[in-house]
Coordinates of C-alpha atoms in Angstrom, one line a residue:
M124 CA 12.6 -10.8 -14.4
L125 CA 14.3 -7.5 -14.8
L126 CA 13.3 -5.4 -17.8
T127 CA 15.3 -2.7 -19.5
I128 CA 14.1 0.8 -18.6
T129 CA 13.5 2.8 -21.7
Q130 CA 15.6 6.0 -21.6
Y131 CA 15.0 9.6 -22.7
G132 CA 15.2 9.9 -26.5
D133 CA 13.4 6.6 -27.2
P134 CA 10.3 7.3 -29.2
T135 CA 8.3 4.9 -27.1
L136 CA 8.3 7.4 -24.3
R137 CA 6.4 9.9 -26.5
V138 CA 3.6 7.6 -27.7
K139 CA -0.1 7.8 -26.4
C140 CA -0.6 4.4 -25.1
A141 CA -3.5 2.0 -26.0
P142 CA -5.9 1.0 -23.2
A143 CA -4.8 -2.3 -21.6
N144 CA -7.0 -5.3 -22.1
L145 CA -7.6 -7.1 -18.8
S146 CA -8.2 -10.4 -20.7
D147 CA -4.6 -10.3 -21.7
E148 CA -3.0 -13.0 -19.6
T149 CA 0.5 -11.5 -19.9
L150 CA -0.5 -8.3 -17.9
V151 CA 0.0 -9.9 -14.5
T152 CA 3.5 -11.2 -15.5
L153 CA 4.4 -7.8 -17.0
A154 CA 3.2 -5.9 -13.9
D155 CA 5.2 -8.2 -11.7
N156 CA 8.3 -7.8 -13.8
M157 CA 7.8 -4.0 -13.8
L158 CA 7.7 -4.1 -9.9
E159 CA 10.8 -6.1 -9.8
T160 CA 12.6 -3.7 -12.3
M161 CA 11.3 -0.6 -10.3
Y162 CA 12.5 -2.0 -7.0
A163 CA 16.0 -2.8 -8.5
A164 CA 16.2 0.8 -9.9
E165 CA 15.1 2.2 -6.5
G166 CA 12.0 3.8 -7.9
I167 CA 8.5 4.3 -6.6
G168 CA 6.5 4.2 -9.8
L169 CA 6.9 2.7 -13.3
A170 CA 4.6 2.9 -16.4
A171 CA 4.6 0.4 -19.2
P172 CA 6.1 2.7 -21.8
Q173 CA 9.1 2.9 -19.6
V174 CA 9.8 -0.8 -20.4
G175 CA 8.9 -0.5 -24.0
Q176 CA 5.2 -1.4 -23.9
S177 CA 2.8 1.1 -25.3
I178 CA -0.2 0.1 -23.1
Q179 CA -1.9 1.8 -20.1
L180 CA -0.4 -0.1 -17.2
I181 CA 1.2 1.4 -14.1
V182 CA 2.9 0.0 -10.9
I183 CA 3.5 2.1 -7.8
D184 CA 4.9 1.2 -4.4
L185 CA 5.5 4.1 -2.0
P186 CA 7.9 3.4 0.8
D187 CA 6.9 3.5 4.4
E188 CA 9.2 6.1 5.8
E189 CA 10.3 5.4 9.3
G190 CA 9.6 8.3 11.8
E191 CA 7.1 9.9 9.4
E192 CA 3.4 10.0 9.9
T193 CA 1.5 7.5 7.7
E194 CA -0.2 9.1 4.8
N195 CA -3.9 8.3 4.4
A196 CA -6.2 8.2 1.4
L197 CA -10.0 7.7 0.8
V198 CA -10.1 4.2 -0.7
N199 CA -13.6 3.4 -2.0
G200 CA -15.0 5.9 0.4
V201 CA -13.0 4.6 3.5
L202 CA -10.1 6.5 5.0
K203 CA -7.0 4.0 5.0
P204 CA -3.3 4.2 5.4
I205 CA -1.8 4.2 1.8
R206 CA 0.6 1.4 2.8
D207 CA -2.6 -0.9 3.0
I208 CA -3.1 -0.6 -0.8
M209 CA 0.6 -0.9 -1.8
P210 CA 1.8 -2.1 -4.2
L211 CA -0.6 -0.7 -6.7
R212 CA -0.9 -2.5 -10.2
F213 CA -3.6 -0.9 -12.4
V214 CA -4.6 -0.1 -15.9
N215 CA -6.5 2.6 -17.8
P216 CA -6.5 5.2 -15.1
K217 CA -9.1 7.9 -15.0
L218 CA -7.8 11.0 -13.2
E219 CA -9.3 14.2 -11.7
P220 CA -6.5 16.3 -10.3
Y221 CA -7.7 19.2 -8.1
G222 CA -6.5 21.7 -5.5
K223 CA -3.9 24.3 -5.8
P224 CA -0.8 23.5 -7.8
C225 CA 2.4 22.7 -5.6
P226 CA 6.0 22.3 -6.6
F227 CA 7.9 19.2 -6.0
Y228 CA 11.4 18.1 -7.0
E229 CA 10.7 15.2 -9.5
G230 CA 12.9 12.7 -11.1
C231 CA 12.3 9.8 -13.5
L232 CA 13.8 6.3 -14.0
S233 CA 13.8 7.1 -17.7
I234 CA 15.7 10.4 -17.4
S235 CA 18.6 9.4 -15.3
G236 CA 20.5 12.2 -13.4
I237 CA 18.0 14.9 -14.0
R238 CA 15.6 16.3 -11.3
A239 CA 13.6 19.5 -11.5
N240 CA 10.7 21.2 -9.8
V241 CA 7.3 20.5 -11.3
M242 CA 4.0 22.1 -10.4
R243 CA 1.0 19.7 -10.0
P244 CA -2.3 19.9 -8.4
E245 CA -1.9 18.8 -4.8
R246 CA -4.9 16.4 -4.7
L247 CA -6.2 13.7 -6.9
K248 CA -9.5 11.8 -7.4
A249 CA -8.8 8.7 -9.5
T250 CA -10.5 5.5 -10.7
L251 CA -8.0 2.8 -11.1
T252 CA -8.8 -0.6 -12.5
L253 CA -6.7 -3.2 -10.7
L254 CA -5.5 -6.3 -12.5
D255 CA -8.3 -8.4 -11.0
G256 CA -10.8 -6.2 -12.7
C257 CA -12.0 -4.4 -9.6
A258 CA -12.2 -0.6 -9.7
L259 CA -10.5 1.3 -6.9
A260 CA -11.9 4.9 -6.3
L261 CA -9.1 6.9 -4.7
D262 CA -9.0 10.4 -3.3
C263 CA -5.5 11.3 -2.1
G264 CA -2.9 14.0 -1.8
G265 CA 0.8 14.1 -1.1
L266 CA 3.4 11.7 -2.8
L267 CA 0.8 9.2 -4.0
A268 CA -1.2 11.9 -5.8
R269 CA 2.0 13.2 -7.4
C270 CA 3.3 9.7 -8.4
I271 CA 0.0 8.7 -10.0
Q272 CA 0.0 11.9 -12.0
H273 CA 3.6 11.5 -13.1
E274 CA 3.1 7.9 -14.2
A275 CA -0.2 8.6 -15.9
D276 CA 1.6 11.3 -17.9
H277 CA 3.8 8.6 -19.3
L278 CA 0.6 6.9 -20.7
N279 CA 0.1 10.0 -22.8
G280 CA 3.7 10.5 -23.9
V281 CA 4.3 13.4 -21.5
L282 CA 7.5 13.5 -19.5
F283 CA 8.1 15.6 -16.3
T284 CA 10.5 17.7 -18.1
D285 CA 7.6 18.9 -20.3
R286 CA 6.0 20.3 -17.1
V287 CA 8.8 22.4 -15.8
S288 CA 9.0 26.2 -16.0
S289 CA 10.3 27.9 -19.2
A290 CA 13.4 28.9 -17.4
A291 CA 14.0 25.3 -16.2
K292 CA 13.5 24.0 -19.8
I293 CA 16.3 26.3 -21.0
T294 CA 18.5 25.2 -18.2
L295 CA 17.9 21.4 -18.9
Q296 CA 18.0 21.7 -22.7
K297 CA 21.6 20.8 -23.2
R298 CA 21.5 18.0 -20.6
L299 CA 18.5 16.4 -22.2
K300 CA 20.0 16.7 -25.7
R301 CA 23.1 14.9 -24.5
L302 CA 21.0 12.2 -22.8
A303 CA 19.1 11.7 -26.1
L304 CA 22.4 11.4 -28.0
E305 CA 23.8 8.9 -25.5
N306 CA 20.7 6.8 -25.5
A307 CA 20.6 6.7 -29.4
R308 CA 23.7 4.7 -29.6

């Protein structure tokens, strides 16, 4: 079932989310609906607050780009292609970003039409609790590391526009204000 994606200006996007309870039988259905919604919006990640739910739940599915070398990650200590673990559906992530900060042009399904460079650490160690209760220890870089960090920010009420440079914030200010007014209607 397609869900409505919460847009910039909605207070739900600024709430620090409660931990998800794996015994909640609605989590799997919510995650499935979030994936369907994300695919329909042509996104690669979606956090529960983006569909109006203030819980720590994230879905990610990175595309397998033709002609590009497959990205790998250490998954529970074993080097694997990231496509082998997609789609990811997890709760209550614990993240340890590391490495030098790198810029990347980010966008967000909740902030339509706006993209900006964001500096984030290039690598990530993460413990992700999958919906079956199993823990996934992940050490990755590239798009997967960036996407997990971006989506986990949503769980803490942080948007990618909060992480842009001061100059970019000034540039984006009017557009964000206009988006917030449009979405308040």
